[in-house]
Amino acid sequence: MKPNSPLRILLVEDDELFRLGLQTRLQQESCLQIIAEAEDGETAVELTQEYLPDVVVLDVGLPGIGGIEACRQIKQRHPEIPILILTSHSQKSLIERLMAAGAHGYCLKGIAAETLVLAIRSVASGASWWDKGATAEIRAVFTHVEPVKVGGKSEVLDNPLTKREQEILALVAGGKSNQEIAQILYIAPGTVRVHVHAILQKLEVRDRTQAAVLAIQKGLVAEELLAIEP
């Protein structure tokens, strides 16, 4: 993507009226451009391959292979393309499946248009974006994971992250971009990129969302850090 050029979006939604309304609203933003639309999962995968959009906005309840499988296939072929899920469902099991499929973010239908635009721009910049309800569900699931038992005894896993890396990862989990993290911690954006790269390497994950989930799941990020407000 060229600097100052609009974000190129693939819009995937099977409800024609909803898709038309969404397209009309998003096209009002000079920073966004709808380059293609799809009504089912198979077409979404094909159009992603054809157009290589900057962001895929993807409904879950699609005909055919469905939104989650479409998300998984797109991420397998194009791990660098962020996917923002837009759906009316918010079950805990769905959130877990979306994360496993590689989604970068999750918004409920009916949110303010300004919030959706912000979510699209956030995932495009490399940050994750999870609906507040979804974030609460994630933390409820992962912050009380039982310690790993070895030889009948509970042991706390060694934390490979430094204190600074924990601070940065907590902000990543809160959906902050590298630029925002740099401003919050009073460090250079380049330094943030170096730390994020080190975090991904240490945790052996491919992207920021997986790193945040793994850190919470394994208790690698302290509760007081996770309490940082976006």
PDB file of C-alpha atoms in Angstrom:
ATOM      1  CA  MET A   1       0.000   0.000   0.000  1.00  0.00           C
ATOM      2  CA  LYS A   2       1.357   3.422  -0.960  1.00  0.00           C
ATOM      3  CA  PRO A   3       1.512   6.195   1.669  1.00  0.00           C
ATOM      4  CA  ASN A   4      -1.696   8.273   1.831  1.00  0.00           C
ATOM      5  CA  SER A   5      -3.486   5.913  -0.560  1.00  0.00           C
ATOM      6  CA  PRO A   6      -6.882   4.539   0.567  1.00  0.00           C
ATOM      7  CA  LEU A   7      -7.086   1.120   2.189  1.00  0.00           C
ATOM      8  CA  ARG A   8      -8.268  -1.413  -0.388  1.00  0.00           C
ATOM      9  CA  ILE A   9     -11.063  -3.518   1.141  1.00  0.00           C
ATOM     10  CA  LEU A  10     -12.678  -6.797   0.150  1.00  0.00           C
ATOM     11  CA  LEU A  11     -16.200  -6.767   1.613  1.00  0.00           C
ATOM     12  CA  VAL A  12     -17.702 -10.220   2.247  1.00  0.00           C
ATOM     13  CA  GLU A  13     -21.392 -10.291   3.269  1.00  0.00           C
ATOM     14  CA  ASP A  14     -24.267 -12.432   2.022  1.00  0.00           C
ATOM     15  CA  ASP A  15     -27.063 -10.054   3.086  1.00  0.00           C
ATOM     16  CA  GLU A  16     -27.391  -7.861  -0.004  1.00  0.00           C
ATOM     17  CA  LEU A  17     -29.141  -4.940   1.688  1.00  0.00           C
ATOM     18  CA  PHE A  18     -26.715  -4.900   4.609  1.00  0.00           C
ATOM     19  CA  ARG A  19     -23.742  -5.141   2.237  1.00  0.00           C
ATOM     20  CA  LEU A  20     -25.059  -2.277   0.107  1.00  0.00           C
ATOM     21  CA  GLY A  21     -25.556  -0.092   3.172  1.00  0.00           C
ATOM     22  CA  LEU A  22     -22.101  -0.939   4.466  1.00  0.00           C
ATOM     23  CA  GLN A  23     -20.500  -0.257   1.094  1.00  0.00           C
ATOM     24  CA  THR A  24     -22.264   3.104   0.796  1.00  0.00           C
ATOM     25  CA  ARG A  25     -21.152   4.172   4.280  1.00  0.00           C
ATOM     26  CA  LEU A  26     -17.540   3.013   3.972  1.00  0.00           C
ATOM     27  CA  GLN A  27     -17.122   4.626   0.556  1.00  0.00           C
ATOM     28  CA  GLN A  28     -17.822   7.982   2.200  1.00  0.00           C
ATOM     29  CA  GLU A  29     -14.430   7.677   3.912  1.00  0.00           C
ATOM     30  CA  SER A  30     -11.588   8.971   1.755  1.00  0.00           C
ATOM     31  CA  CYS A  31      -9.202   6.578   3.520  1.00  0.00           C
ATOM     32  CA  LEU A  32     -11.183   3.502   2.405  1.00  0.00           C
ATOM     33  CA  GLN A  33     -11.920   1.927  -0.983  1.00  0.00           C
ATOM     34  CA  ILE A  34     -14.141  -1.109  -1.628  1.00  0.00           C
ATOM     35  CA  ILE A  35     -12.347  -2.933  -4.441  1.00  0.00           C
ATOM     36  CA  ALA A  36     -14.459  -6.113  -4.513  1.00  0.00           C
ATOM     37  CA  GLU A  37     -17.437  -7.812  -2.868  1.00  0.00           C
ATOM     38  CA  ALA A  38     -18.311 -11.441  -2.200  1.00  0.00           C
ATOM     39  CA  GLU A  39     -21.458 -13.233  -1.015  1.00  0.00           C
ATOM     40  CA  ASP A  40     -19.955 -16.586   0.041  1.00  0.00           C
ATOM     41  CA  GLY A  41     -16.789 -18.080   1.490  1.00  0.00           C
ATOM     42  CA  GLU A  42     -15.429 -19.640  -1.690  1.00  0.00           C
ATOM     43  CA  THR A  43     -15.711 -16.373  -3.612  1.00  0.00           C
ATOM     44  CA  ALA A  44     -14.042 -14.530  -0.731  1.00  0.00           C
ATOM     45  CA  VAL A  45     -11.003 -16.818  -0.970  1.00  0.00           C
ATOM     46  CA  GLU A  46     -10.862 -16.441  -4.770  1.00  0.00           C
ATOM     47  CA  LEU A  47     -11.198 -12.639  -4.733  1.00  0.00           C
ATOM     48  CA  THR A  48      -8.542 -12.313  -2.040  1.00  0.00           C
ATOM     49  CA  GLN A  49      -6.193 -14.231  -4.327  1.00  0.00           C
ATOM     50  CA  GLU A  50      -7.140 -12.040  -7.285  1.00  0.00           C
ATOM     51  CA  TYR A  51      -7.105  -8.575  -5.688  1.00  0.00           C
ATOM     52  CA  LEU A  52      -4.758  -8.962  -2.679  1.00  0.00           C
ATOM     53  CA  PRO A  53      -6.688  -6.384  -0.620  1.00  0.00           C
ATOM     54  CA  ASP A  54      -5.224  -4.476   2.315  1.00  0.00           C
ATOM     55  CA  VAL A  55      -8.052  -5.688   4.586  1.00  0.00           C
ATOM     56  CA  VAL A  56     -10.795  -8.319   4.332  1.00  0.00           C
ATOM     57  CA  VAL A  57     -14.029  -7.437   6.162  1.00  0.00           C
ATOM     58  CA  LEU A  58     -15.666 -10.826   6.570  1.00  0.00           C
ATOM     59  CA  ASP A  59     -19.088 -11.945   7.800  1.00  0.00           C
ATOM     60  CA  VAL A  60     -19.155 -15.266   9.687  1.00  0.00           C
ATOM     61  CA  GLY A  61     -22.547 -16.613   8.611  1.00  0.00           C
ATOM     62  CA  LEU A  62     -21.774 -17.156   4.941  1.00  0.00           C
ATOM     63  CA  PRO A  63     -23.156 -19.822   2.588  1.00  0.00           C
ATOM     64  CA  GLY A  64     -20.779 -22.455   1.277  1.00  0.00           C
ATOM     65  CA  ILE A  65     -17.645 -23.103   3.347  1.00  0.00           C
ATOM     66  CA  GLY A  66     -18.641 -20.413   5.847  1.00  0.00           C
ATOM     67  CA  GLY A  67     -16.810 -17.414   7.226  1.00  0.00           C
ATOM     68  CA  ILE A  68     -14.502 -19.190   9.677  1.00  0.00           C
ATOM     69  CA  GLU A  69     -13.227 -21.643   7.077  1.00  0.00           C
ATOM     70  CA  ALA A  70     -12.852 -18.819   4.554  1.00  0.00           C
ATOM     71  CA  CYS A  71     -10.824 -16.911   7.147  1.00  0.00           C
ATOM     72  CA  ARG A  72      -8.597 -19.940   7.750  1.00  0.00           C
ATOM     73  CA  GLN A  73      -7.988 -20.510   4.033  1.00  0.00           C
ATOM     74  CA  ILE A  74      -7.228 -16.856   3.348  1.00  0.00           C
ATOM     75  CA  LYS A  75      -4.730 -16.705   6.223  1.00  0.00           C
ATOM     76  CA  GLN A  76      -3.061 -19.912   5.056  1.00  0.00           C
ATOM     77  CA  ARG A  77      -2.475 -18.435   1.605  1.00  0.00           C
ATOM     78  CA  HIS A  78      -1.956 -14.805   2.605  1.00  0.00           C
ATOM     79  CA  PRO A  79      -0.874 -14.555   6.264  1.00  0.00           C
ATOM     80  CA  GLU A  80       0.025 -10.888   5.768  1.00  0.00           C
ATOM     81  CA  ILE A  81      -3.562  -9.817   4.932  1.00  0.00           C
ATOM     82  CA  PRO A  82      -5.526  -8.799   8.058  1.00  0.00           C
ATOM     83  CA  ILE A  83      -9.106 -10.039   8.428  1.00  0.00           C
ATOM     84  CA  LEU A  84     -11.741  -8.149  10.414  1.00  0.00           C
ATOM     85  CA  ILE A  85     -14.786 -10.230  11.317  1.00  0.00           C
ATOM     86  CA  LEU A  86     -18.181  -8.524  11.278  1.00  0.00           C
ATOM     87  CA  THR A  87     -21.022 -10.580  12.713  1.00  0.00           C
ATOM     88  CA  SER A  88     -24.125 -10.535  14.887  1.00  0.00           C
ATOM     89  CA  HIS A  89     -22.893 -13.429  17.061  1.00  0.00           C
ATOM     90  CA  SER A  90     -20.737 -13.174  20.188  1.00  0.00           C
ATOM     91  CA  GLN A  91     -20.531 -16.667  21.669  1.00  0.00           C
ATOM     92  CA  LYS A  92     -17.313 -17.570  23.482  1.00  0.00           C
ATOM     93  CA  SER A  93     -16.786 -20.636  21.279  1.00  0.00           C
ATOM     94  CA  LEU A  94     -17.044 -18.474  18.158  1.00  0.00           C
ATOM     95  CA  ILE A  95     -14.418 -16.061  19.442  1.00  0.00           C
ATOM     96  CA  GLU A  96     -12.035 -18.919  20.168  1.00  0.00           C
ATOM     97  CA  ARG A  97     -12.557 -20.374  16.672  1.00  0.00           C
ATOM     98  CA  LEU A  98     -11.991 -16.974  15.051  1.00  0.00           C
ATOM     99  CA  MET A  99      -8.691 -16.551  16.872  1.00  0.00           C
ATOM    100  CA  ALA A 100      -7.633 -20.055  15.878  1.00  0.00           C
ATOM    101  CA  ALA A 101      -8.505 -19.266  12.239  1.00  0.00           C
ATOM    102  CA  GLY A 102      -6.223 -16.210  12.317  1.00  0.00           C
ATOM    103  CA  ALA A 103      -8.704 -13.322  12.475  1.00  0.00           C
ATOM    104  CA  HIS A 104      -7.142 -10.005  13.489  1.00  0.00           C
ATOM    105  CA  GLY A 105     -10.309  -8.486  14.845  1.00  0.00           C
ATOM    106  CA  TYR A 106     -13.971  -8.886  15.620  1.00  0.00           C
ATOM    107  CA  CYS A 107     -16.844  -6.367  15.546  1.00  0.00           C
ATOM    108  CA  LEU A 108     -20.529  -6.834  16.207  1.00  0.00           C
ATOM    109  CA  LYS A 109     -22.970  -5.709  13.538  1.00  0.00           C
ATOM    110  CA  GLY A 110     -24.791  -2.600  14.613  1.00  0.00           C
ATOM    111  CA  ILE A 111     -21.717  -0.789  15.955  1.00  0.00           C
ATOM    112  CA  ALA A 112     -21.269   2.870  15.052  1.00  0.00           C
ATOM    113  CA  ALA A 113     -19.845   3.389  11.568  1.00  0.00           C
ATOM    114  CA  GLU A 114     -17.034   5.506  13.017  1.00  0.00           C
ATOM    115  CA  THR A 115     -16.022   2.591  15.250  1.00  0.00           C
ATOM    116  CA  LEU A 116     -15.997   0.182  12.322  1.00  0.00           C
ATOM    117  CA  VAL A 117     -13.788   2.551  10.320  1.00  0.00           C
ATOM    118  CA  LEU A 118     -11.410   2.778  13.285  1.00  0.00           C
ATOM    119  CA  ALA A 119     -11.368  -1.031  13.570  1.00  0.00           C
ATOM    120  CA  ILE A 120     -10.534  -1.412   9.861  1.00  0.00           C
ATOM    121  CA  ARG A 121      -7.716   1.112  10.086  1.00  0.00           C
ATOM    122  CA  SER A 122      -6.399  -0.531  13.256  1.00  0.00           C
ATOM    123  CA  VAL A 123      -6.105  -4.040  11.816  1.00  0.00           C
ATOM    124  CA  ALA A 124      -4.594  -2.584   8.644  1.00  0.00           C
ATOM    125  CA  SER A 125      -1.854  -0.966  10.743  1.00  0.00           C
ATOM    126  CA  GLY A 126      -1.001  -4.306  12.347  1.00  0.00           C
ATOM    127  CA  ALA A 127      -2.982  -3.961  15.569  1.00  0.00           C
ATOM    128  CA  SER A 128      -5.711  -6.322  16.718  1.00  0.00           C
ATOM    129  CA  TRP A 129      -9.273  -5.138  17.361  1.00  0.00           C
ATOM    130  CA  TRP A 130     -11.686  -7.102  19.504  1.00  0.00           C
ATOM    131  CA  ASP A 131     -15.158  -6.027  20.535  1.00  0.00           C
ATOM    132  CA  LYS A 132     -15.209  -5.089  24.233  1.00  0.00           C
ATOM    133  CA  GLY A 133     -17.540  -7.988  24.977  1.00  0.00           C
ATOM    134  CA  ALA A 134     -15.231 -10.341  23.117  1.00  0.00           C
ATOM    135  CA  THR A 135     -12.212  -9.028  25.022  1.00  0.00           C
ATOM    136  CA  ALA A 136     -13.972  -9.726  28.307  1.00  0.00           C
ATOM    137  CA  GLU A 137     -14.750 -13.265  27.158  1.00  0.00           C
ATOM    138  CA  ILE A 138     -11.139 -13.840  26.103  1.00  0.00           C
ATOM    139  CA  ARG A 139      -9.805 -12.755  29.472  1.00  0.00           C
ATOM    140  CA  ALA A 140     -12.418 -14.791  31.341  1.00  0.00           C
ATOM    141  CA  VAL A 141     -11.327 -17.888  29.423  1.00  0.00           C
ATOM    142  CA  PHE A 142      -7.579 -17.394  29.545  1.00  0.00           C
ATOM    143  CA  THR A 143      -6.640 -15.485  32.696  1.00  0.00           C
ATOM    144  CA  HIS A 144      -7.674 -18.351  34.984  1.00  0.00           C
ATOM    145  CA  VAL A 145      -6.023 -21.237  33.171  1.00  0.00           C
ATOM    146  CA  GLU A 146      -4.884 -24.021  35.473  1.00  0.00           C
ATOM    147  CA  PRO A 147      -1.079 -24.295  35.922  1.00  0.00           C
ATOM    148  CA  VAL A 148       0.627 -27.035  33.967  1.00  0.00           C
ATOM    149  CA  LYS A 149       1.060 -30.133  36.130  1.00  0.00           C
ATOM    150  CA  VAL A 150       4.348 -31.978  35.957  1.00  0.00           C
ATOM    151  CA  GLY A 151       4.787 -35.173  37.930  1.00  0.00           C
ATOM    152  CA  GLY A 152       1.591 -34.514  39.881  1.00  0.00           C
ATOM    153  CA  LYS A 153       2.749 -31.053  40.975  1.00  0.00           C
ATOM    154  CA  SER A 154       1.647 -27.712  39.605  1.00  0.00           C
ATOM    155  CA  GLU A 155       4.422 -25.669  38.068  1.00  0.00           C
ATOM    156  CA  VAL A 156       4.388 -22.164  36.677  1.00  0.00           C
ATOM    157  CA  LEU A 157       5.873 -21.989  33.192  1.00  0.00           C
ATOM    158  CA  ASP A 158       9.041 -19.920  32.841  1.00  0.00           C
ATOM    159  CA  ASN A 159       8.305 -16.534  31.296  1.00  0.00           C
ATOM    160  CA  PRO A 160      10.647 -15.862  28.357  1.00  0.00           C
ATOM    161  CA  LEU A 161       9.560 -12.207  28.088  1.00  0.00           C
ATOM    162  CA  THR A 162      11.334  -9.272  29.672  1.00  0.00           C
ATOM    163  CA  LYS A 163       9.354  -6.718  31.692  1.00  0.00           C
ATOM    164  CA  ARG A 164       9.445  -4.284  28.758  1.00  0.00           C
ATOM    165  CA  GLU A 165       8.233  -7.003  26.373  1.00  0.00           C
ATOM    166  CA  GLN A 166       5.379  -7.784  28.771  1.00  0.00           C
ATOM    167  CA  GLU A 167       4.391  -4.098  28.801  1.00  0.00           C
ATOM    168  CA  ILE A 168       4.428  -3.946  25.015  1.00  0.00           C
ATOM    169  CA  LEU A 169       2.505  -7.201  24.649  1.00  0.00           C
ATOM    170  CA  ALA A 170      -0.172  -5.969  27.059  1.00  0.00           C
ATOM    171  CA  LEU A 171      -0.641  -2.897  24.860  1.00  0.00           C
ATOM    172  CA  VAL A 172      -0.717  -5.087  21.741  1.00  0.00           C
ATOM    173  CA  ALA A 173      -3.477  -7.131  23.399  1.00  0.00           C
ATOM    174  CA  GLY A 174      -5.330  -3.850  23.944  1.00  0.00           C
ATOM    175  CA  GLY A 175      -5.288  -3.175  20.190  1.00  0.00           C
ATOM    176  CA  LYS A 176      -2.577  -0.505  20.199  1.00  0.00           C
ATOM    177  CA  SER A 177      -0.480   0.142  17.093  1.00  0.00           C
ATOM    178  CA  ASN A 178       3.319   0.412  17.206  1.00  0.00           C
ATOM    179  CA  GLN A 179       3.055   4.198  16.972  1.00  0.00           C
ATOM    180  CA  GLU A 180       0.616   4.367  19.885  1.00  0.00           C
ATOM    181  CA  ILE A 181       2.761   2.030  21.990  1.00  0.00           C
ATOM    182  CA  ALA A 182       5.803   4.212  21.290  1.00  0.00           C
ATOM    183  CA  GLN A 183       3.938   7.303  22.501  1.00  0.00           C
ATOM    184  CA  ILE A 184       2.614   5.594  25.632  1.00  0.00           C
ATOM    185  CA  LEU A 185       6.012   4.169  26.657  1.00  0.00           C
ATOM    186  CA  TYR A 186       8.060   7.171  25.429  1.00  0.00           C
ATOM    187  CA  ILE A 187      10.237   5.073  23.137  1.00  0.00           C
ATOM    188  CA  ALA A 188      10.922   5.141  19.387  1.00  0.00           C
ATOM    189  CA  PRO A 189       8.553   3.270  17.008  1.00  0.00           C
ATOM    190  CA  GLY A 190      11.580   1.404  15.680  1.00  0.00           C
ATOM    191  CA  THR A 191      12.316   0.155  19.183  1.00  0.00           C
ATOM    192  CA  VAL A 192       8.728  -1.085  19.466  1.00  0.00           C
ATOM    193  CA  ARG A 193       9.105  -3.004  16.194  1.00  0.00           C
ATOM    194  CA  VAL A 194      12.265  -4.656  17.472  1.00  0.00           C
ATOM    195  CA  HIS A 195      10.526  -5.688  20.706  1.00  0.00           C
ATOM    196  CA  VAL A 196       7.454  -7.010  18.849  1.00  0.00           C
ATOM    197  CA  HIS A 197       9.685  -9.059  16.554  1.00  0.00           C
ATOM    198  CA  ALA A 198      11.495 -10.475  19.593  1.00  0.00           C
ATOM    199  CA  ILE A 199       8.166 -11.345  21.234  1.00  0.00           C
ATOM    200  CA  LEU A 200       6.947 -13.230  18.153  1.00  0.00           C
ATOM    201  CA  GLN A 201      10.229 -15.116  17.960  1.00  0.00           C
ATOM    202  CA  LYS A 202      10.239 -16.039  21.658  1.00  0.00           C
ATOM    203  CA  LEU A 203       6.615 -17.216  21.657  1.00  0.00           C
ATOM    204  CA  GLU A 204       7.010 -18.928  18.266  1.00  0.00           C
ATOM    205  CA  VAL A 205       3.874 -17.344  16.794  1.00  0.00           C
ATOM    206  CA  ARG A 206       3.304 -15.674  13.425  1.00  0.00           C
ATOM    207  CA  ASP A 207       1.374 -12.538  14.372  1.00  0.00           C
ATOM    208  CA  ARG A 208       0.441 -10.112  17.138  1.00  0.00           C
ATOM    209  CA  THR A 209      -2.985 -11.595  17.846  1.00  0.00           C
ATOM    210  CA  GLN A 210      -1.600 -15.080  18.458  1.00  0.00           C
ATOM    211  CA  ALA A 211       1.105 -13.623  20.689  1.00  0.00           C
ATOM    212  CA  ALA A 212      -1.459 -11.793  22.836  1.00  0.00           C
ATOM    213  CA  VAL A 213      -3.681 -14.864  23.194  1.00  0.00           C
ATOM    214  CA  LEU A 214      -0.748 -17.142  24.069  1.00  0.00           C
ATOM    215  CA  ALA A 215       0.627 -14.678  26.603  1.00  0.00           C
ATOM    216  CA  ILE A 216      -2.723 -14.436  28.381  1.00  0.00           C
ATOM    217  CA  GLN A 217      -3.284 -18.196  28.174  1.00  0.00           C
ATOM    218  CA  LYS A 218       0.106 -18.976  29.709  1.00  0.00           C
ATOM    219  CA  GLY A 219      -0.016 -16.156  32.243  1.00  0.00           C
ATOM    220  CA  LEU A 220       2.979 -14.397  30.680  1.00  0.00           C
ATOM    221  CA  VAL A 221       1.409 -10.951  31.023  1.00  0.00           C
ATOM    222  CA  ALA A 222       0.644  -9.697  34.519  1.00  0.00           C
ATOM    223  CA  GLU A 223      -2.970  -8.869  35.416  1.00  0.00           C
ATOM    224  CA  GLU A 224      -2.077  -5.253  36.277  1.00  0.00           C
ATOM    225  CA  LEU A 225      -0.628  -4.779  32.791  1.00  0.00           C
ATOM    226  CA  LEU A 226      -3.740  -6.219  31.162  1.00  0.00           C
ATOM    227  CA  ALA A 227      -5.777  -3.636  33.050  1.00  0.00           C
ATOM    228  CA  ILE A 228      -4.242  -0.862  30.925  1.00  0.00           C
ATOM    229  CA  GLU A 229      -7.088   0.960  29.201  1.00  0.00           C
ATOM    230  CA  PRO A 230      -7.003   1.386  25.394  1.00  0.00           C
TER     231      PRO A 230
END
